[in-house]
Amino acid sequence: MSTTPTLLVLFIGLIVGCCLGIYEEEVGLRDWSIRNIGQLESVFDYDQDLLVQSKLLVYNQNTNNYTNSFSLALLDKNTGITKWRQLIPVQEDTFEQILINDLDKDYFITISNGNIIRYWSRVNGELIWNQVIVSTNQCYQASFVNIDTLRVLCLDSVVFLSIKRGTILSSANIDSEKNYQSIPNTFYLYYRDTDNNVQFLPINYQNSKVDTSKSKHSVSLDLAAGDQVTGHLALEGAIVYTSSANNIHVLDIQEEKNGNALNVEKQTIALFSLIKEQGISIVGVDSVYPDNRFTVVLSNKSKLLLEYTNRRLSVITMIEQHYVMVRPSLSGQQQQLFIGSNKSDGKIELALATESAKNPQPLPMGINTTVNGDIESIFSTDKQGYCLVVTNDWAIHMIQYSSRADEPPILLWTREESLSSVLASEIIDFPLPELAKLEEFEYEFNSTQGFIQHFTRRITTQIQDLVSLFMGSSTDANKDVIINQDNGNKQRTPKMILLTTLAGKVFGLSSDKGTIVWSRYYSDFDRSRAESKIFITKKTLYYPPEAAIVISTTSKSSSTKSVVSFINPLNGKESSNKIINHNILHASILPIVDDHHHQLLMIAVDYPPNQPSPMVQVYPWNEYIRHHSFASMKNIVNYYLVNHTAATVQGYRIDSMANGLKGQLKSDPTWKISFGANHQILAVGSSNAHEIIQSPAVILGNRNLLPKYVNRNVISIASLDPKLSLLTITLVDAVSGITIKSFTHAHSAAKVSIVHTENSVVYAHYDLTSHKQHISVIDMFEKTVEWTQDTYSSLSTSKQDIAANLIIKHKTFDFVQGLIKTMRLAITTKGITSKNVLVGTVSGQILPIDKKWINARRPTPEEALPTDQEEGLIPYGPRLAFPPFFYITFNTTIPALRSIETQGTDLESTSIVLAYGVDVFCTLIAPSLPYDILSDSFNHIALIITSIVLLILTFISKNWKDSLALKKKWK
């Protein structure tokens, strides 16, 4: 047999096998996101969908508070999944109305910001048109006149729009002081004058002009002396007024077919003719429901549900004060009206309002006041027995209700909308049974009594794991935490993501696909202060781990109060808590560990109030800390406080013990920097505690070493003079208070983001004159270094020594990818991988930039030397431009992006990135490519085929060589 065809076949097989390894780029398979809609405000029910309007609270860094924003979304009624979502621009801080087109329910109208009218498609969320009405006063109500015309009512005018095109057809001025209201399905507007007469104004659009020729009408409420109107609302064909004399005045409205006249009949019904209870009075009216139903609020905080049909007012039921009444749906179809009750035992009950709550049913066990807080609102749907329950934690629950006692309510789905306002985040490892223990022994080797004990513990643990494997039992300390990883986005080592929210709810999410593992609700969280921090006080290495949640809480007294809640971050269970009755000035983790592997949490409080020396409390505090660790804190632990009002930064040092039993320490001021009353402190940057510094020097092209000035105590303070638009970046040693260097930038905006990495400070700022986004970098090096010195102290160097020994480089680049919202350093486990700065843009994208591009030592083309090329320095260019596929968010955007959090994984090449704004986004990145793992798309079959083919070729080549050698010998 000839060997040539065989070799050809094998060669073709090898090529085909290699080609099987070429895959289309897998975009977005390593990331996930949670799309939020915010706090539910309005619902419109369709057959299979729910059109919802919600309110979002967006953080404004310039004002340090939250502003209102709004969203529209279409939810699947059966699953709660978002089919589409549209965010109203954040500049529009009011939302007046959402109106469904009854003539074509696939379209709807919204009014926002008082003068912006939009026409939307319900099917896909497409914006058909938008129109800005030029009005000196707010527009607040819209109604459909006919199939082609939309009427918009403003305080000073009435505007008619074309439904198809959105163009303004005509308008008419009205008196802005009369506060006109529309009467549904009529051409008339109405208002109540100072004499308690209801005036009706006819206004219509005909023949391309506004027609006001129809007769006007006026009806007196005939209120007695001292009787005042307490509320009013418009029904279908009727207007209802309530008065302080406990009367309900109903104006029945009938319009003639030609619209030329209006017939109004007035009825006055006394409250006590409807109910028998005495000693209560009418406070006002509340809400309008389908079928001309409405509620009247009474003085005992209960509500009276009434119905007006056939010119007759009747009572449906009395809603007691401890019940929450269903909020009106936008749907005009018949609906069931529900009421909810928050019980003292934590249960939440639901009942039909028409049955007067005779048969209340407790909601499923997953919904209660401890986990979710009280009921905030209820929305009924057109489908019989279904309703949406919104609780204080902003969660939305779809409930299927049955009035039968033997059929309890069923929870169909839940949306955790508090994730739309995340305050703080932290990432912690899940425990690995074998690997974690071996790593623990390696980590604790120096603290053991010797090699024999270390080796014995290691062997004992491995034997226990082996016995457990054969016995079928588990020694996994994390067996109570269940993570479902049955999806394509599998991480080798999933982590637990901790998030605190503005609603007062804390979440534990699995990093592999965003599954909510646990949640914990703090009902007394102070949303006005919105202060929350997370600290890992005990690592997963030592099970059980521990996290400290520091939150501000509401207090009945005028003094501020906070709570430190110590929880297990793997299941959310609280182990203990500490109440702090003083304003917290500073909180951080100390690099000091007690005898149970807890890192100490240091909290500086304003006690005594407004004194120059704050008191410091340490948690945990015990005899071991008092006798063994206090010496490590005295005159060594330093911290600083920023006073934004006075534009000062002041440093402190722990001096002595104030109360040895409670862990209260005294601190004394050591330095202070004042930037002047006309300055603003925009941001303060510091080193990332998770960053590992791998190399202390840069190897130059001539093989010399350039030592890095690595000082973890250096902070960068960005201050701005608003009058001159002058930005100053000041580098300060936070321990000694020495000012290292200052840099100024003219014509700067009041928005700065700062990142520290090793010996570099990277900051972003915007130039108001050139309208360019800049990224500047400061690189610090030392001229000489004592390489034998293994410790560094900020107190051992003077300002003159720093100035004489430091080499400081500075460069500025133009960032052309858009405005920068935030920046963060990509963290890896060992610090070997190339440093990347994650840039979050205003558009909600995240771009990783290799530190080599943001290098102050980049030479200009004229200054470049051969040694610079050999070192790998890129010649300096003022522009930083990167291709779109560099974005790690790909085609995903994070609206109102607020912050980015990163941490290393068990692979040095890979980092986990968490970003949050309105949405929560998580992905894995490999700054230097995944050099330590085969990618998920690696073709294992091709590798096996290639190996087999090479093995066969080896044998064939050997036999062929032997055959040729044998033939040669026979010649």
mmCIF file of C-alpha atoms in Angstrom, residues 7-220:
data_model
loop_
_atom_site.group_PDB
_atom_site.id
_atom_site.type_symbol
_atom_site.label_atom_id
_atom_site.label_comp_id
_atom_site.label_asym_id
_atom_site.label_seq_id
_atom_site.Cartn_x
_atom_site.Cartn_y
_atom_site.Cartn_z
ATOM 1 C CA LEU A 7 -0.452 10.737 4.559
ATOM 2 C CA LEU A 8 -2.724 12.957 2.467
ATOM 3 C CA VAL A 9 -5.855 11.655 4.200
ATOM 4 C CA LEU A 10 -4.287 12.102 7.626
ATOM 5 C CA PHE A 11 -3.154 15.618 6.728
ATOM 6 C CA ILE A 12 -6.676 16.581 5.603
ATOM 7 C CA GLY A 13 -8.072 15.113 8.824
ATOM 8 C CA LEU A 14 -5.604 17.177 10.839
ATOM 9 C CA ILE A 15 -6.611 20.391 9.051
ATOM 10 C CA VAL A 16 -10.326 19.674 9.475
ATOM 11 C CA GLY A 17 -9.809 18.984 13.189
ATOM 12 C CA CYS A 18 -7.989 22.280 13.610
ATOM 13 C CA CYS A 19 -10.725 24.146 11.752
ATOM 14 C CA LEU A 20 -13.248 22.792 14.223
ATOM 15 C CA GLY A 21 -11.461 24.868 16.885
ATOM 16 C CA ILE A 22 -12.347 28.137 15.161
ATOM 17 C CA TYR A 23 -15.541 29.546 16.653
ATOM 18 C CA GLU A 24 -17.401 32.764 16.215
ATOM 19 C CA GLU A 25 -16.588 35.189 19.017
ATOM 20 C CA GLU A 26 -18.759 34.484 22.034
ATOM 21 C CA VAL A 27 -20.037 37.900 23.086
ATOM 22 C CA GLY A 28 -21.690 38.324 26.441
ATOM 23 C CA LEU A 29 -21.554 34.702 27.545
ATOM 24 C CA ARG A 30 -19.475 35.502 30.637
ATOM 25 C CA ASP A 31 -21.655 38.335 31.923
ATOM 26 C CA TRP A 32 -25.112 38.909 33.340
ATOM 27 C CA SER A 33 -27.210 41.902 34.254
ATOM 28 C CA ILE A 34 -30.325 42.608 36.314
ATOM 29 C CA ARG A 35 -32.614 45.119 34.603
ATOM 30 C CA ASN A 36 -34.666 47.120 37.080
ATOM 31 C CA ILE A 37 -37.680 49.353 36.646
ATOM 32 C CA GLY A 38 -37.790 51.075 40.062
ATOM 33 C CA GLN A 39 -40.652 51.823 42.458
ATOM 34 C CA LEU A 40 -43.964 50.871 40.887
ATOM 35 C CA GLU A 41 -46.417 53.780 40.492
ATOM 36 C CA SER A 42 -48.910 52.845 37.742
ATOM 37 C CA VAL A 43 -50.089 49.635 36.063
ATOM 38 C CA PHE A 44 -52.092 48.948 32.921
ATOM 39 C CA ASP A 45 -53.212 45.383 32.398
ATOM 40 C CA TYR A 46 -53.293 43.596 29.037
ATOM 41 C CA ASP A 47 -54.069 39.959 28.337
ATOM 42 C CA GLN A 48 -50.513 38.653 28.777
ATOM 43 C CA ASP A 49 -48.580 41.816 29.618
ATOM 44 C CA LEU A 50 -48.407 44.567 32.199
ATOM 45 C CA LEU A 51 -47.545 48.100 31.122
ATOM 46 C CA VAL A 52 -45.966 49.752 34.177
ATOM 47 C CA GLN A 53 -44.679 53.207 35.055
ATOM 48 C CA SER A 54 -42.118 53.436 37.848
ATOM 49 C CA LYS A 55 -39.995 55.964 39.710
ATOM 50 C CA LEU A 56 -36.224 55.675 39.954
ATOM 51 C CA LEU A 57 -33.955 57.421 42.444
ATOM 52 C CA VAL A 58 -30.716 58.379 40.680
ATOM 53 C CA TYR A 59 -27.660 59.473 42.661
ATOM 54 C CA ASN A 60 -26.287 62.913 41.787
ATOM 55 C CA GLN A 61 -22.619 63.109 42.760
ATOM 56 C CA ASN A 62 -22.443 66.898 42.431
ATOM 57 C CA THR A 63 -25.233 67.509 44.957
ATOM 58 C CA ASN A 64 -24.680 64.284 46.952
ATOM 59 C CA ASN A 65 -28.380 63.433 46.929
ATOM 60 C CA TYR A 66 -30.951 61.548 44.877
ATOM 61 C CA THR A 67 -33.133 62.928 42.111
ATOM 62 C CA ASN A 68 -36.307 61.483 40.658
ATOM 63 C CA SER A 69 -36.253 59.735 37.316
ATOM 64 C CA PHE A 70 -38.935 57.640 35.658
ATOM 65 C CA SER A 71 -39.239 54.534 33.535
ATOM 66 C CA LEU A 72 -41.778 52.728 31.371
ATOM 67 C CA ALA A 73 -41.697 48.976 30.913
ATOM 68 C CA LEU A 74 -43.699 46.043 29.605
ATOM 69 C CA LEU A 75 -43.647 42.995 31.879
ATOM 70 C CA ASP A 76 -44.698 39.458 31.116
ATOM 71 C CA LYS A 77 -47.669 38.834 33.394
ATOM 72 C CA ASN A 78 -46.782 35.189 33.972
ATOM 73 C CA THR A 79 -43.054 35.555 34.700
ATOM 74 C CA GLY A 80 -42.410 39.236 35.510
ATOM 75 C CA ILE A 81 -39.615 39.377 32.900
ATOM 76 C CA THR A 82 -39.054 42.729 31.218
ATOM 77 C CA LYS A 83 -39.931 42.631 27.522
ATOM 78 C CA TRP A 84 -38.837 46.217 26.948
ATOM 79 C CA ARG A 85 -37.956 49.228 29.050
ATOM 80 C CA GLN A 86 -37.698 52.920 28.268
ATOM 81 C CA LEU A 87 -36.051 55.388 30.646
ATOM 82 C CA ILE A 88 -37.307 58.945 30.709
ATOM 83 C CA PRO A 89 -34.300 61.332 30.539
ATOM 84 C CA VAL A 90 -32.965 62.031 34.008
ATOM 85 C CA GLN A 91 -33.341 65.799 33.461
ATOM 86 C CA GLU A 92 -37.130 65.345 33.523
ATOM 87 C CA ASP A 93 -37.767 65.130 37.255
ATOM 88 C CA THR A 94 -41.592 65.102 37.156
ATOM 89 C CA PHE A 95 -44.051 62.672 35.607
ATOM 90 C CA GLU A 96 -47.602 63.951 35.272
ATOM 91 C CA GLN A 97 -49.631 61.329 33.419
ATOM 92 C CA ILE A 98 -49.734 58.135 31.426
ATOM 93 C CA LEU A 99 -52.816 57.768 29.261
ATOM 94 C CA ILE A 100 -53.910 54.739 27.246
ATOM 95 C CA ASN A 101 -55.470 55.297 23.851
ATOM 96 C CA ASP A 102 -58.851 53.608 24.298
ATOM 97 C CA LEU A 103 -59.382 53.684 20.540
ATOM 98 C CA ASP A 104 -56.154 51.756 19.936
ATOM 99 C CA LYS A 105 -54.755 50.143 23.073
ATOM 100 C CA ASP A 106 -51.423 49.394 21.398
ATOM 101 C CA TYR A 107 -50.443 53.045 21.894
ATOM 102 C CA PHE A 108 -50.269 55.369 24.883
ATOM 103 C CA ILE A 109 -49.405 58.959 25.841
ATOM 104 C CA THR A 110 -47.088 60.263 28.574
ATOM 105 C CA ILE A 111 -46.599 63.747 30.009
ATOM 106 C CA SER A 112 -43.309 64.455 31.774
ATOM 107 C CA ASN A 113 -41.349 67.490 32.932
ATOM 108 C CA GLY A 114 -44.551 69.521 32.708
ATOM 109 C CA ASN A 115 -44.394 70.143 28.966
ATOM 110 C CA ILE A 116 -43.044 67.083 27.096
ATOM 111 C CA ILE A 117 -45.692 64.932 25.401
ATOM 112 C CA ARG A 118 -44.688 61.538 23.998
ATOM 113 C CA TYR A 119 -46.608 58.943 22.002
ATOM 114 C CA TRP A 120 -45.422 55.345 22.435
ATOM 115 C CA SER A 121 -46.025 51.919 20.993
ATOM 116 C CA ARG A 122 -46.967 49.400 23.658
ATOM 117 C CA VAL A 123 -45.845 46.417 21.571
ATOM 118 C CA ASN A 124 -42.136 47.217 21.359
ATOM 119 C CA GLY A 125 -41.713 50.425 23.391
ATOM 120 C CA GLU A 126 -40.903 52.480 20.285
ATOM 121 C CA LEU A 127 -41.233 56.246 20.587
ATOM 122 C CA ILE A 128 -43.561 57.355 17.780
ATOM 123 C CA TRP A 129 -43.205 61.099 18.370
ATOM 124 C CA ASN A 130 -42.519 63.628 21.067
ATOM 125 C CA GLN A 131 -43.627 67.225 21.318
ATOM 126 C CA VAL A 132 -42.393 69.986 23.611
ATOM 127 C CA ILE A 133 -45.157 72.452 24.436
ATOM 128 C CA VAL A 134 -43.902 75.970 25.006
ATOM 129 C CA SER A 135 -45.798 76.997 28.107
ATOM 130 C CA THR A 136 -44.906 79.213 31.019
ATOM 131 C CA ASN A 137 -46.853 76.863 33.283
ATOM 132 C CA GLN A 138 -47.047 73.135 33.764
ATOM 133 C CA CYS A 139 -49.073 70.799 31.558
ATOM 134 C CA TYR A 140 -50.732 68.183 33.708
ATOM 135 C CA GLN A 141 -53.570 66.403 31.916
ATOM 136 C CA ALA A 142 -54.223 64.893 28.487
ATOM 137 C CA SER A 143 -57.346 63.360 26.968
ATOM 138 C CA PHE A 144 -58.354 61.975 23.595
ATOM 139 C CA VAL A 145 -60.956 64.123 21.816
ATOM 140 C CA ASN A 146 -61.399 61.758 18.877
ATOM 141 C CA ILE A 147 -59.417 59.254 16.820
ATOM 142 C CA ASP A 148 -57.185 61.983 15.387
ATOM 143 C CA THR A 149 -56.952 64.658 18.098
ATOM 144 C CA LEU A 150 -55.348 64.831 21.536
ATOM 145 C CA ARG A 151 -56.186 67.588 24.022
ATOM 146 C CA VAL A 152 -53.483 68.659 26.526
ATOM 147 C CA LEU A 153 -54.463 70.824 29.456
ATOM 148 C CA CYS A 154 -51.877 73.244 30.880
ATOM 149 C CA LEU A 155 -52.314 75.807 33.633
ATOM 150 C CA ASP A 156 -52.410 78.685 31.150
ATOM 151 C CA SER A 157 -53.517 77.068 27.882
ATOM 152 C CA VAL A 158 -55.248 74.214 26.115
ATOM 153 C CA VAL A 159 -53.290 72.621 23.282
ATOM 154 C CA PHE A 160 -54.616 70.273 20.583
ATOM 155 C CA LEU A 161 -52.194 67.807 18.975
ATOM 156 C CA SER A 162 -52.391 65.466 16.011
ATOM 157 C CA ILE A 163 -52.217 61.877 17.257
ATOM 158 C CA LYS A 164 -50.613 60.595 14.066
ATOM 159 C CA ARG A 165 -47.846 63.186 13.725
ATOM 160 C CA GLY A 166 -47.640 64.903 17.107
ATOM 161 C CA THR A 167 -47.834 68.363 15.561
ATOM 162 C CA ILE A 168 -49.621 71.194 17.347
ATOM 163 C CA LEU A 169 -52.936 71.869 15.586
ATOM 164 C CA SER A 170 -54.103 74.813 17.644
ATOM 165 C CA SER A 171 -54.177 76.240 21.151
ATOM 166 C CA ALA A 172 -56.169 78.603 23.337
ATOM 167 C CA ASN A 173 -55.221 80.587 26.421
ATOM 168 C CA ILE A 174 -57.034 80.075 29.714
ATOM 169 C CA ASP A 175 -56.762 81.678 33.148
ATOM 170 C CA SER A 176 -53.844 80.016 34.967
ATOM 171 C CA GLU A 177 -55.266 80.885 38.403
ATOM 172 C CA LYS A 178 -58.450 78.836 37.942
ATOM 173 C CA ASN A 179 -56.771 75.402 37.770
ATOM 174 C CA TYR A 180 -59.073 73.854 35.192
ATOM 175 C CA GLN A 181 -59.790 70.112 35.102
ATOM 176 C CA SER A 182 -61.104 67.950 32.258
ATOM 177 C CA ILE A 183 -64.404 66.122 32.382
ATOM 178 C CA PRO A 184 -63.955 62.633 30.872
ATOM 179 C CA ASN A 185 -65.572 62.124 27.448
ATOM 180 C CA THR A 186 -66.873 65.707 27.155
ATOM 181 C CA PHE A 187 -65.769 68.952 25.520
ATOM 182 C CA TYR A 188 -65.910 70.797 28.856
ATOM 183 C CA LEU A 189 -63.421 71.961 31.453
ATOM 184 C CA TYR A 190 -64.426 72.930 34.953
ATOM 185 C CA TYR A 191 -63.119 74.734 38.021
ATOM 186 C CA ARG A 192 -64.447 75.905 41.392
ATOM 187 C CA ASP A 193 -64.412 79.642 42.087
ATOM 188 C CA THR A 194 -64.058 81.414 45.420
ATOM 189 C CA ASP A 195 -67.847 81.482 45.917
ATOM 190 C CA ASN A 196 -68.011 77.671 45.652
ATOM 191 C CA ASN A 197 -69.619 77.783 42.232
ATOM 192 C CA VAL A 198 -68.498 75.151 39.727
ATOM 193 C CA GLN A 199 -67.893 76.845 36.374
ATOM 194 C CA PHE A 200 -67.941 74.822 33.136
ATOM 195 C CA LEU A 201 -65.997 76.060 30.088
ATOM 196 C CA PRO A 202 -66.745 74.486 26.676
ATOM 197 C CA ILE A 203 -63.672 74.099 24.521
ATOM 198 C CA ASN A 204 -63.276 71.926 21.438
ATOM 199 C CA TYR A 205 -61.240 71.621 18.274
ATOM 200 C CA GLN A 206 -63.245 71.784 15.049
ATOM 201 C CA ASN A 207 -62.431 72.903 11.527
ATOM 202 C CA SER A 208 -58.764 73.475 12.373
ATOM 203 C CA LYS A 209 -59.485 75.950 15.167
ATOM 204 C CA VAL A 210 -60.439 76.077 18.819
ATOM 205 C CA ASP A 211 -64.170 76.475 19.330
ATOM 206 C CA THR A 212 -65.447 78.125 22.523
ATOM 207 C CA SER A 213 -68.844 79.148 21.161
ATOM 208 C CA LYS A 214 -70.866 76.611 23.103
ATOM 209 C CA SER A 215 -72.795 77.822 26.091
ATOM 210 C CA LYS A 216 -71.078 78.069 29.449
ATOM 211 C CA HIS A 217 -72.590 76.656 32.587
ATOM 212 C CA SER A 218 -72.403 77.331 36.301
ATOM 213 C CA VAL A 219 -73.658 75.325 39.300
ATOM 214 C CA SER A 220 -73.515 76.385 42.944
#
